[in-house]
Coordinates of C-alpha atoms and ligand atoms in Angstrom, one line a residue:
M1 CA 70.6 97.2 122.2
I2 CA 72.3 99.7 120.0
T3 CA 71.5 99.2 116.3
T4 CA 73.5 100.3 113.4
N5 CA 74.3 99.4 110.3
Y6 CA 77.9 98.6 110.1
L7 CA 79.4 97.2 112.9
I8 CA 83.3 97.1 112.5
I9 CA 85.1 95.1 115.1
G10 CA 88.9 96.7 115.6
S11 CA 90.6 100.4 115.0
G12 CA 93.9 98.9 112.9
V13 CA 94.3 99.9 109.3
A14 CA 91.5 97.3 107.9
G15 CA 88.7 98.5 109.9
L16 CA 89.4 102.1 109.8
T17 CA 90.0 101.9 105.8
F18 CA 86.7 100.4 105.5
A19 CA 84.9 102.2 108.1
I20 CA 85.9 106.0 106.8
K21 CA 84.6 104.7 102.8
I22 CA 81.4 102.7 103.9
A23 CA 80.8 105.9 105.8
D24 CA 81.9 108.7 102.8
R25 CA 79.5 106.5 100.6
F26 CA 76.1 106.2 103.0
P27 CA 76.3 109.7 104.9
D28 CA 72.8 109.0 106.2
K29 CA 73.9 105.1 107.9
K30 CA 75.5 104.4 111.1
V31 CA 79.1 103.1 110.9
T32 CA 80.2 101.7 114.7
I33 CA 83.8 100.6 115.0
I34 CA 84.3 99.0 118.7
T35 CA 87.6 98.5 119.7
K36 CA 89.2 96.7 123.3
S37 CA 92.6 99.4 124.1
A38 CA 93.2 102.9 123.5
E39 CA 91.7 104.1 119.1
D40 CA 94.8 103.9 118.4
E41 CA 96.2 100.2 119.7
S42 CA 96.7 97.8 117.0
N43 CA 99.5 95.8 115.2
T44 CA 99.4 98.7 112.6
K45 CA 100.4 101.2 114.7
Y46 CA 103.9 99.2 115.3
A47 CA 104.4 98.6 111.9
Q48 CA 108.0 99.4 111.1
G49 CA 109.2 98.3 107.1
G50 CA 106.4 99.8 105.3
I51 CA 104.2 98.7 102.6
A52 CA 105.2 96.6 99.5
I53 CA 103.9 99.1 96.6
V54 CA 105.3 98.6 92.6
L55 CA 106.1 102.9 92.1
D56 CA 109.6 102.3 90.2
E57 CA 108.4 101.7 86.3
D58 CA 112.0 101.2 85.4
E59 CA 113.3 98.4 87.6
D60 CA 110.3 97.2 89.0
S61 CA 107.2 95.9 87.8
Y62 CA 104.3 93.8 89.0
Q63 CA 105.3 90.5 87.5
K64 CA 108.4 90.7 89.9
H65 CA 106.1 91.4 92.9
I66 CA 103.8 88.6 91.9
Q67 CA 106.6 86.3 91.6
D68 CA 108.1 87.7 94.8
T69 CA 105.3 87.0 96.8
L70 CA 104.3 83.4 94.8
I71 CA 108.2 82.3 95.8
C72 CA 108.0 83.6 99.4
G73 CA 104.8 82.0 99.8
D74 CA 106.1 78.7 98.8
G75 CA 103.7 77.6 96.5
L76 CA 100.7 77.9 98.6
C77 CA 99.4 81.0 97.2
D78 CA 96.4 82.3 95.6
E79 CA 97.9 83.5 91.8
A80 CA 94.1 85.1 91.4
V81 CA 94.6 87.3 94.1
V82 CA 98.2 87.4 94.0
K83 CA 97.5 89.6 90.4
M84 CA 95.0 91.7 92.4
V85 CA 96.4 92.5 95.4
V86 CA 99.5 93.8 94.1
T87 CA 98.1 96.0 90.6
E88 CA 95.5 97.8 93.2
G89 CA 98.7 98.8 95.5
P90 CA 99.2 102.1 94.2
K91 CA 95.7 102.8 93.9
R92 CA 95.5 102.6 97.6
L93 CA 98.5 104.5 98.4
K94 CA 97.2 107.6 96.8
E95 CA 94.4 107.2 99.3
L96 CA 96.1 106.7 102.3
I97 CA 98.1 109.9 100.7
E98 CA 95.0 111.9 100.3
W99 CA 94.0 111.2 103.9
G100 CA 97.5 113.0 105.0
A101 CA 99.7 110.0 105.9
K102 CA 103.5 111.2 104.9
F103 CA 105.6 108.9 103.1
D104 CA 109.7 109.2 103.0
K105 CA 110.8 111.0 99.6
N106 CA 114.4 110.8 98.2
T107 CA 116.5 113.9 96.8
K108 CA 114.8 113.5 93.3
G109 CA 111.6 113.7 95.2
K110 CA 110.5 110.5 94.3
Y111 CA 109.3 108.0 97.4
D112 CA 112.2 106.8 98.9
L113 CA 111.7 102.7 98.4
G114 CA 112.8 100.3 100.7
K115 CA 114.1 96.5 100.5
E116 CA 113.2 93.7 102.3
G117 CA 113.6 90.0 102.6
G118 CA 111.9 87.7 99.8
H119 CA 111.9 91.2 97.5
S120 CA 114.1 91.3 93.9
Q121 CA 113.5 95.2 94.2
N122 CA 113.5 98.1 96.4
R123 CA 109.3 98.8 96.7
V124 CA 108.8 99.6 100.2
V125 CA 107.5 102.7 100.7
H126 CA 107.7 103.9 104.5
H127 CA 108.0 106.8 106.8
K128 CA 111.1 106.6 108.6
D129 CA 110.9 103.4 110.7
Q130 CA 107.7 104.6 112.0
T131 CA 105.1 103.3 109.3
G132 CA 102.1 102.2 110.8
F133 CA 102.6 104.7 113.3
E134 CA 102.1 107.3 110.7
I135 CA 98.9 105.7 108.2
E136 CA 97.3 105.0 112.3
R137 CA 97.3 108.7 112.9
A138 CA 96.4 109.9 109.5
I139 CA 93.6 107.5 109.5
L140 CA 92.0 107.9 113.0
L141 CA 91.8 111.9 112.1
E142 CA 89.8 110.7 109.0
V143 CA 87.6 108.8 111.0
H144 CA 87.1 111.7 113.2
K145 CA 85.8 113.9 110.8
K146 CA 82.3 112.0 110.1
K147 CA 79.9 112.4 111.4
N148 CA 78.4 109.3 111.1
I149 CA 80.6 107.1 112.2
T150 CA 81.2 106.6 116.5
V151 CA 84.2 105.1 117.8
L152 CA 83.7 103.1 121.0
D153 CA 87.5 102.3 122.2
H154 CA 87.9 100.1 125.7
H155 CA 85.1 98.1 124.1
F156 CA 85.7 93.9 124.3
A157 CA 84.1 92.3 121.6
L158 CA 82.7 89.2 123.4
D159 CA 80.9 86.4 120.5
L160 CA 79.1 87.5 117.5
I161 CA 75.0 87.2 116.7
T162 CA 73.9 84.3 114.7
E163 CA 70.8 82.0 113.8
N164 CA 70.9 80.4 110.4
N165 CA 74.5 80.9 109.5
C166 CA 73.8 84.7 109.4
C167 CA 75.5 87.3 111.6
Y168 CA 73.1 90.2 113.0
G169 CA 75.4 92.0 115.3
A170 CA 77.6 91.3 118.5
Y171 CA 77.7 91.1 121.9
A172 CA 80.6 93.2 124.1
L173 CA 81.8 94.7 127.0
N174 CA 81.9 98.2 128.0
Q175 CA 85.5 97.8 130.1
K176 CA 84.8 100.7 131.8
T177 CA 81.2 100.3 133.0
N178 CA 81.0 96.4 132.6
E179 CA 78.1 96.6 131.4
I180 CA 77.6 94.0 128.3
L181 CA 76.1 95.7 125.6
T182 CA 74.3 94.4 122.3
F183 CA 74.7 95.8 118.8
Q184 CA 72.3 94.3 116.3
S185 CA 73.5 95.3 112.8
D186 CA 73.5 94.8 109.4
F187 CA 77.0 94.0 108.3
T188 CA 79.7 93.2 110.7
L189 CA 83.2 93.5 109.9
L190 CA 86.2 91.3 112.0
A191 CA 89.3 94.0 111.7
T192 CA 90.6 92.3 114.8
G193 CA 94.0 91.6 113.6
G194 CA 96.7 88.3 115.0
I195 CA 97.5 86.3 117.4
G196 CA 101.0 86.9 118.8
H197 CA 100.1 86.8 122.8
L198 CA 99.2 83.3 122.4
Y199 CA 103.3 83.2 122.7
G200 CA 104.4 85.8 124.4
H201 CA 107.4 85.8 122.8
T202 CA 106.1 87.9 119.7
T203 CA 106.1 91.3 118.2
N204 CA 102.4 92.2 118.7
P205 CA 101.4 94.4 121.0
I206 CA 99.1 93.1 123.8
I207 CA 95.9 92.8 122.1
A208 CA 96.6 90.6 120.0
T209 CA 94.7 87.7 120.8
G210 CA 93.2 85.8 118.3
D211 CA 89.7 87.4 119.7
G212 CA 87.9 88.0 116.0
I213 CA 89.0 84.5 114.9
A214 CA 88.0 82.3 118.3
M215 CA 84.9 84.5 117.8
A216 CA 84.2 83.6 113.5
N217 CA 85.4 79.4 114.6
R218 CA 82.7 79.9 117.9
A219 CA 79.8 81.4 114.9
N220 CA 81.4 77.3 112.8
A221 CA 83.0 80.5 110.1
V222 CA 86.1 78.6 108.4
T223 CA 89.3 78.8 109.1
K224 CA 92.4 77.9 107.2
D225 CA 96.0 77.9 106.9
M226 CA 96.7 78.3 110.9
E227 CA 99.6 76.5 110.8
F228 CA 101.4 79.2 108.8
I229 CA 102.7 81.3 111.9
Q230 CA 105.3 83.8 110.8
F231 CA 108.4 84.3 112.6
H232 CA 110.4 87.2 111.9
P233 CA 113.9 86.7 112.8
T234 CA 115.1 90.0 114.3
A235 CA 112.9 91.1 117.3
L236 CA 115.4 92.4 119.9
Y237 CA 116.7 90.1 122.2
E238 CA 116.0 90.9 126.3
T239 CA 114.8 88.6 129.2
T240 CA 112.3 90.5 130.3
S241 CA 109.2 89.0 129.2
G242 CA 106.1 90.3 127.1
S243 CA 106.3 92.1 123.6
K244 CA 109.5 92.1 121.7
F245 CA 110.8 95.1 120.2
L246 CA 110.8 94.8 116.5
I247 CA 114.6 95.4 114.3
S248 CA 113.1 95.9 111.0
E249 CA 114.0 93.7 108.0
A250 CA 114.7 96.7 106.5
V251 CA 117.7 97.4 108.2
R252 CA 119.0 94.0 106.7
G253 CA 117.7 95.5 103.6
F254 CA 119.8 98.9 104.0
G255 CA 123.1 96.4 104.4
A256 CA 122.9 94.9 107.9
Y257 CA 124.8 91.4 108.7
L258 CA 123.3 88.6 110.6
R259 CA 126.5 86.9 112.2
T260 CA 126.9 84.1 115.4
K261 CA 128.5 85.5 118.7
E262 CA 132.0 84.5 117.0
G263 CA 131.1 86.4 114.6
I264 CA 130.6 84.7 111.4
R265 CA 128.1 85.3 108.7
F266 CA 125.7 82.1 108.9
M267 CA 123.2 83.3 106.1
L268 CA 125.1 82.5 103.5
N269 CA 125.2 79.2 104.2
Y270 CA 121.6 78.7 103.6
D271 CA 120.5 80.9 100.7
E272 CA 122.8 82.8 98.4
R273 CA 120.6 86.0 99.6
G274 CA 122.1 85.7 102.0
E275 CA 120.3 88.2 105.2
L276 CA 117.6 89.4 102.7
A277 CA 115.9 85.5 102.2
S278 CA 112.9 85.5 103.0
R279 CA 111.5 85.5 106.3
D280 CA 110.7 81.7 106.8
I281 CA 114.3 80.7 105.6
V282 CA 115.6 83.4 108.1
S283 CA 114.1 82.7 111.2
Q284 CA 114.4 78.9 110.3
S285 CA 118.2 79.4 110.0
I286 CA 118.9 81.0 113.3
D287 CA 116.8 78.7 115.4
L288 CA 119.3 75.7 113.7
E289 CA 122.2 78.0 114.2
L290 CA 121.5 78.5 117.8
K291 CA 120.7 74.8 118.3
K292 CA 124.0 73.9 117.5
T293 CA 125.4 76.4 119.8
G294 CA 123.3 77.0 122.6
E295 CA 123.7 80.5 122.5
E296 CA 120.7 82.3 123.1
C297 CA 120.5 84.7 120.3
V298 CA 122.8 86.0 117.2
F299 CA 123.5 89.6 116.4
L300 CA 122.6 91.9 114.2
D301 CA 125.7 94.2 112.7
C302 CA 125.3 97.7 111.8
T303 CA 128.9 98.8 112.8
H304 CA 130.1 99.3 108.6
L305 CA 126.6 101.2 108.1
D306 CA 126.4 105.2 107.5
L307 CA 125.6 105.7 110.9
I308 CA 123.6 109.5 109.5
E309 CA 121.7 107.7 107.4
F310 CA 120.6 105.3 109.5
K311 CA 119.5 107.6 112.5
K312 CA 117.6 109.4 109.6
H313 CA 116.0 106.3 108.5
F314 CA 115.4 104.1 111.9
P315 CA 115.2 107.1 114.6
T316 CA 113.2 105.0 116.6
I317 CA 115.7 101.3 116.2
Y318 CA 118.4 103.5 116.6
E319 CA 116.7 105.5 120.1
R320 CA 116.1 101.8 121.2
C321 CA 119.1 100.2 121.1
R322 CA 120.7 103.4 122.4
S323 CA 118.2 103.3 125.8
I324 CA 119.4 99.7 126.8
G325 CA 123.3 100.7 126.0
I326 CA 123.9 99.4 122.4
D327 CA 125.5 102.0 120.4
I328 CA 124.8 100.8 117.2
A329 CA 128.3 102.2 115.9
K330 CA 130.0 99.7 117.9
D331 CA 128.1 97.2 118.9
W332 CA 126.3 94.3 117.5
I333 CA 122.5 94.3 118.5
P334 CA 121.7 90.9 119.7
V335 CA 118.5 89.5 117.8
I336 CA 116.0 86.6 117.9
P337 CA 113.2 85.1 115.6
A338 CA 110.0 86.1 117.7
Q339 CA 106.4 85.3 116.5
H340 CA 105.1 87.7 114.0
Y341 CA 102.3 87.3 112.2
L342 CA 99.8 84.8 111.5
C343 CA 99.6 83.1 107.6
G344 CA 95.8 82.1 108.2
G345 CA 93.4 83.1 109.6
I346 CA 89.0 83.6 108.8
K347 CA 88.5 82.5 105.3
V348 CA 87.2 85.0 103.1
D349 CA 86.3 85.1 99.1
Q350 CA 87.7 88.3 97.1
N351 CA 85.1 90.6 98.3
G352 CA 86.0 89.5 101.9
K353 CA 83.0 87.3 102.8
T354 CA 83.3 84.6 105.1
S355 CA 81.4 81.3 105.2
V356 CA 78.6 82.9 107.4
A357 CA 76.5 85.7 105.3
N358 CA 77.0 89.3 106.4
L359 CA 79.8 88.3 108.3
F360 CA 83.4 89.8 106.9
A361 CA 86.7 89.8 108.0
C362 CA 89.5 91.9 106.8
G363 CA 93.8 92.3 107.5
E364 CA 95.8 90.2 109.9
C365 CA 92.2 88.3 111.2
S366 CA 91.7 87.2 107.6
Q367 CA 92.7 84.0 105.0
T368 CA 92.9 85.2 101.6
G369 CA 95.2 83.6 99.9
L370 CA 97.6 86.1 99.5
H371 CA 100.4 84.7 101.5
G372 CA 100.5 81.0 100.9
A373 CA 102.9 79.4 103.3
N374 CA 104.8 82.7 104.5
R375 CA 104.1 86.4 104.2
L376 CA 106.6 88.8 101.7
A377 CA 108.0 91.7 104.3
S378 CA 105.4 94.3 103.9
N379 CA 102.7 92.7 102.0
S380 CA 100.1 92.9 105.4
L381 CA 99.2 96.4 105.3
L382 CA 99.0 96.3 101.2
E383 CA 96.7 93.5 101.3
A384 CA 94.5 94.8 104.5
L385 CA 94.0 98.3 102.5
V386 CA 93.1 95.9 99.0
Y387 CA 90.2 93.9 100.5
S388 CA 89.1 96.8 103.1
D389 CA 88.6 98.6 99.6
K390 CA 87.1 95.6 98.2
I391 CA 84.3 94.5 101.2
Y392 CA 83.6 98.7 100.4
T393 CA 83.3 98.5 97.1
Y394 CA 81.1 95.1 97.2
L395 CA 79.0 96.4 99.9
A396 CA 78.9 100.1 98.1
N397 CA 77.8 98.7 94.7
K398 CA 75.3 96.0 95.5
T399 CA 71.7 97.2 96.8
L400 CA 71.7 94.4 99.6
E401 CA 68.6 93.6 101.6
S402 CA 69.5 93.8 105.8
A403 CA 68.6 91.0 106.4
K404 CA 66.7 90.5 110.0
P405 CA 66.7 87.5 111.8
K406 CA 63.5 85.4 112.3
Q407 CA 63.9 85.6 115.9
P408 CA 64.1 89.2 117.5
V409 CA 67.9 89.7 118.6
T410 CA 68.1 88.7 122.6
E411 CA 69.7 91.4 124.8
Y412 CA 72.6 89.7 127.0
K413 CA 71.5 89.0 130.3
E414 CA 73.8 89.4 133.2
I415 CA 73.4 87.4 136.6
S416 CA 75.9 88.3 139.3
K417 CA 78.4 85.8 139.9
P418 CA 81.9 85.7 142.0
V419 CA 84.7 87.6 140.2
M420 CA 87.5 85.3 139.4
K421 CA 91.2 86.4 140.8
T422 CA 93.0 87.6 137.7
A423 CA 96.2 85.8 139.6
Y424 CA 95.1 83.0 138.0
I425 CA 94.0 83.7 134.9
S426 CA 97.5 85.3 134.5
K427 CA 99.0 82.6 135.8
M428 CA 97.3 80.0 132.8
K429 CA 97.8 82.2 130.4
E430 CA 102.0 81.8 130.7
D431 CA 101.4 78.3 130.9
L432 CA 99.8 78.3 127.2
Q433 CA 102.2 80.3 126.1
H434 CA 104.9 78.4 127.4
L435 CA 103.3 75.5 126.2
M436 CA 102.8 77.2 122.7
H437 CA 106.6 78.4 122.9
K438 CA 107.7 74.7 123.8
N439 CA 105.7 72.8 121.5
V440 CA 104.5 74.6 118.7
S441 CA 106.9 77.1 117.6
I442 CA 109.5 77.3 114.1
V443 CA 110.3 73.6 114.4
R444 CA 107.7 71.2 115.3
Y445 CA 107.4 67.4 116.7
E446 CA 104.6 65.6 115.8
T447 CA 104.7 63.8 119.1
D448 CA 104.9 67.4 121.5
L449 CA 101.6 69.0 118.8
L450 CA 99.8 65.6 120.2
E451 CA 100.7 66.3 123.7
A452 CA 99.8 70.5 123.5
L453 CA 96.5 68.9 121.9
E454 CA 96.1 66.9 124.7
E455 CA 97.0 69.8 127.6
L456 CA 94.5 72.2 125.1
K457 CA 91.7 70.4 125.4
Q458 CA 91.9 70.0 129.3
W459 CA 92.2 73.7 129.8
Q460 CA 89.6 74.5 127.1
Y461 CA 87.3 72.3 129.5
E462 CA 88.7 74.3 132.9
I463 CA 88.4 78.0 131.3
E464 CA 84.7 76.7 130.3
L465 CA 83.8 76.1 133.7
I466 CA 85.3 79.1 134.6
N467 CA 83.4 81.0 131.9
R468 CA 80.3 79.4 133.5
N469 CA 80.8 80.3 136.8
F470 CA 82.6 83.8 137.4
Q471 CA 81.9 86.8 136.2
I472 CA 82.8 87.9 132.4
S473 CA 85.8 90.0 132.0
T474 CA 88.5 90.8 129.4
A475 CA 91.4 88.1 130.4
I476 CA 89.0 85.5 131.2
C477 CA 87.7 85.8 127.5
E478 CA 91.1 86.8 126.1
L479 CA 92.4 83.2 127.3
N480 CA 89.4 81.9 126.6
N481 CA 89.8 82.5 122.4
M482 CA 93.5 81.4 123.1
I483 CA 92.7 78.5 123.9
T484 CA 91.0 77.9 120.8
I485 CA 93.1 79.5 118.5
G486 CA 96.0 77.3 120.0
T487 CA 93.9 74.5 119.6
L488 CA 92.8 75.4 115.5
I489 CA 97.0 76.0 115.1
I490 CA 97.9 72.7 116.3
Q491 CA 94.9 70.8 114.9
Q492 CA 95.9 72.5 111.6
S493 CA 99.5 71.6 112.4
I494 CA 98.8 67.8 112.1
S495 CA 96.6 67.6 109.4
Q496 CA 99.5 69.4 107.4
K497 CA 101.8 66.8 106.3
E498 CA 104.1 69.1 103.8
N499 CA 106.8 71.4 105.0
R500 CA 106.3 74.2 103.0
G501 CA 107.5 78.4 103.7
G502 CA 106.7 78.8 107.7
F503 CA 105.8 75.7 108.7
M504 CA 108.4 73.2 109.4
K505 CA 107.5 69.8 111.3
F506 CA 109.4 66.4 111.7
N507 CA 108.4 63.3 113.3
S508 CA 111.1 62.3 116.4
F509 CA 113.4 60.1 114.7
E510 CA 113.7 63.1 111.8
I511 CA 115.7 65.5 114.8
E512 CA 119.2 64.4 114.4
E513 CA 118.8 64.4 110.3
Y514 CA 117.6 67.9 110.5
A515 CA 120.4 69.2 113.3
N516 CA 123.2 67.5 110.8
Ligands
LIG601 P1 95.2 95.2 113.9 O1 96.6 96.5 113.2 O2 95.8 94.7 114.7 O3 94.0 96.0 114.5 C1 93.5 94.8 115.1 C2 92.2 95.7 116.1 O4 91.8 95.1 116.5 C3 93.1 96.3 117.4 O5 91.9 97.9 117.0 C4 92.7 95.8 118.5 O6 92.6 96.3 119.7 C5 90.9 95.5 118.1 N1 90.7 94.1 118.4 C6 91.2 92.7 118.8 N2 90.6 91.9 119.9 C7 89.2 92.6 119.3 C8 88.4 92.7 120.1 N3 88.0 91.3 121.7 N4 86.7 93.6 120.5 C9 87.1 95.0 120.0 N5 88.3 94.7 119.8 C10 89.1 94.3 119.9 N6 103.3 94.8 107.8 C11 103.8 95.4 106.9 O7 102.6 95.1 105.3 N7 104.5 95.9 107.4 C12 105.3 96.2 107.9 O8 106.1 97.1 108.2 C13 105.1 95.9 108.9 N8 105.5 95.0 110.1 C14 104.9 95.8 111.6 C15 106.0 95.4 112.7 C16 105.5 94.9 113.6 C17 105.5 95.1 115.3 C18 104.0 94.7 113.5 C19 104.0 93.9 115.2 C20 103.3 94.2 112.9 C21 104.0 95.0 111.7 N9 103.2 93.8 110.3 C22 103.6 94.9 109.2 C23 102.1 93.4 110.4 C24 100.8 94.7 109.9 O9 101.3 95.8 111.0 C25 99.6 93.8 110.3 O10 99.2 92.7 109.8 C26 98.6 94.4 110.3 O11 99.0 96.0 110.7 C27 96.7 94.4 110.6 O12 96.0 95.7 110.9 P2 95.0 94.7 111.1 O13 94.1 96.2 111.0 O14 94.2 93.6 110.9 O15 95.0 94.5 112.8
LIG602 C1 109.3 95.1 109.6 O1 109.9 96.2 109.3 O2 110.6 94.0 109.3 C2 108.1 94.1 109.5 C3 107.6 94.1 108.0 C4 106.5 93.1 107.6 O3 106.1 92.3 108.8 O4 106.1 92.8 106.9

């Protein structure tokens, strides 16, 4: 049994920034971070565009950012949360800078502010097209300066330990030794990120399997808005399977056009903001264009842009395209929408508290009310920074009695069991990804959702049998979690009766009408 005061599950921006602050505030308390892959592996590391923050007081204002967020969320944002998050942006950016993160400046020495879909102003602070990499680098360095923080990489959190709706820690699998460890903690933070690999067709790295949300669901925490899956309009189209490389929305903010194979700039037919309409609208428009034409992808045309400036702003994107034979000065980049972000998650209040006592959630795995039916570009890093600070402030300023369970926490007892063939689990995972892509995608049909729900019921039964009868492994647990997440997405999609933001559902008789 490992005892700790603060157990943090996940080492992206949400988990690490909370760890730094709480470790500083309580140097005598133990902070433990467990993370299932290398310590820097996370969605955070791949963030390209940047962080939306109001810095230009001449052209921009909090009110404009609030308004853009509300419009993007299509009436389902919590306005008080939006106001709180937007106005705290500059303070959170200052902290990142103090921890050593570097952001690009213009020739006047001011922060270079990029533009993305749904933003009425340039307000995206960035580090070239590697913003997440730079943030992760800086905060990990800061974490390693703290003597009271322990980072345990390659530790996969299996389940939360709860009694009477209160959380006392978690069980985790040491992936190197296969030992199952029991962590008893006063406070537990889920910062486990997104769900992308439920779709396969995603911009997310392989770690994004919704584990934290599934664990919270098993612990009876409330989840909300799971039907609002954000599809990014411009993932690089490649026929290979697995994560899709992102072509940042900032490239459209820089002036790139979306075209059909025939060269038609179709976005203006759908929205007067053209390529810079919000992400839900651009993805739905591309989806419809592809259905109409039967083509596999559309194209991003950068040929009219200043190449030298492009390379300066987007070195990673330029290089990736070049490596597969695309010369952006001459060739259009083939793109398709891919799963990118989960707007919903574990429901939390303004202090990041879940419905389970002593359990907090932050970042992409949480549902704060900021995003509503569709997240405004570059509001995610901002949300994670603001909420990790809220949780920190709540825990730092209150004298909180650390709750003690009535029954002593039981250590996980391992029994020797046979090892499951990985090929079987991989095949089930592929089938699940295929089902989600086919039945629970940008446009959904009630009949497809009902069919998928039936399928998932069978798989849930099967994976539970596997779980009981075979040795615990990361692959089995991730698949179990993904089936749980798929079920939540489908159930909440069925319950959602209104088409809002990134959610579009039809009855089968409406298909013709939609396509026309
Ligand atoms: P993550 O950064 O994903 O971290 C989750 C952590 O939890 C990881 O360390 C993971 O290994 C760990 N974990 C998960 N499950 C377990 C488990 N069972 N046990 C132990 N550890 C576990 N947002 C913006 O605002 N601006 C952008 O420009 C932007 N660009 C993006 C580009 C890409 C390609 C992607 C994929 C996302 C982008 N986003 C962007 C979204 C944003 O990056 C994420 O929403 C945000 O970084 C999430 O941070 P997080 O800390 O909540 O989760
Ligand atoms: C991008 O750079 O296009 C991603 C921005 C985001 O997800 O907020």
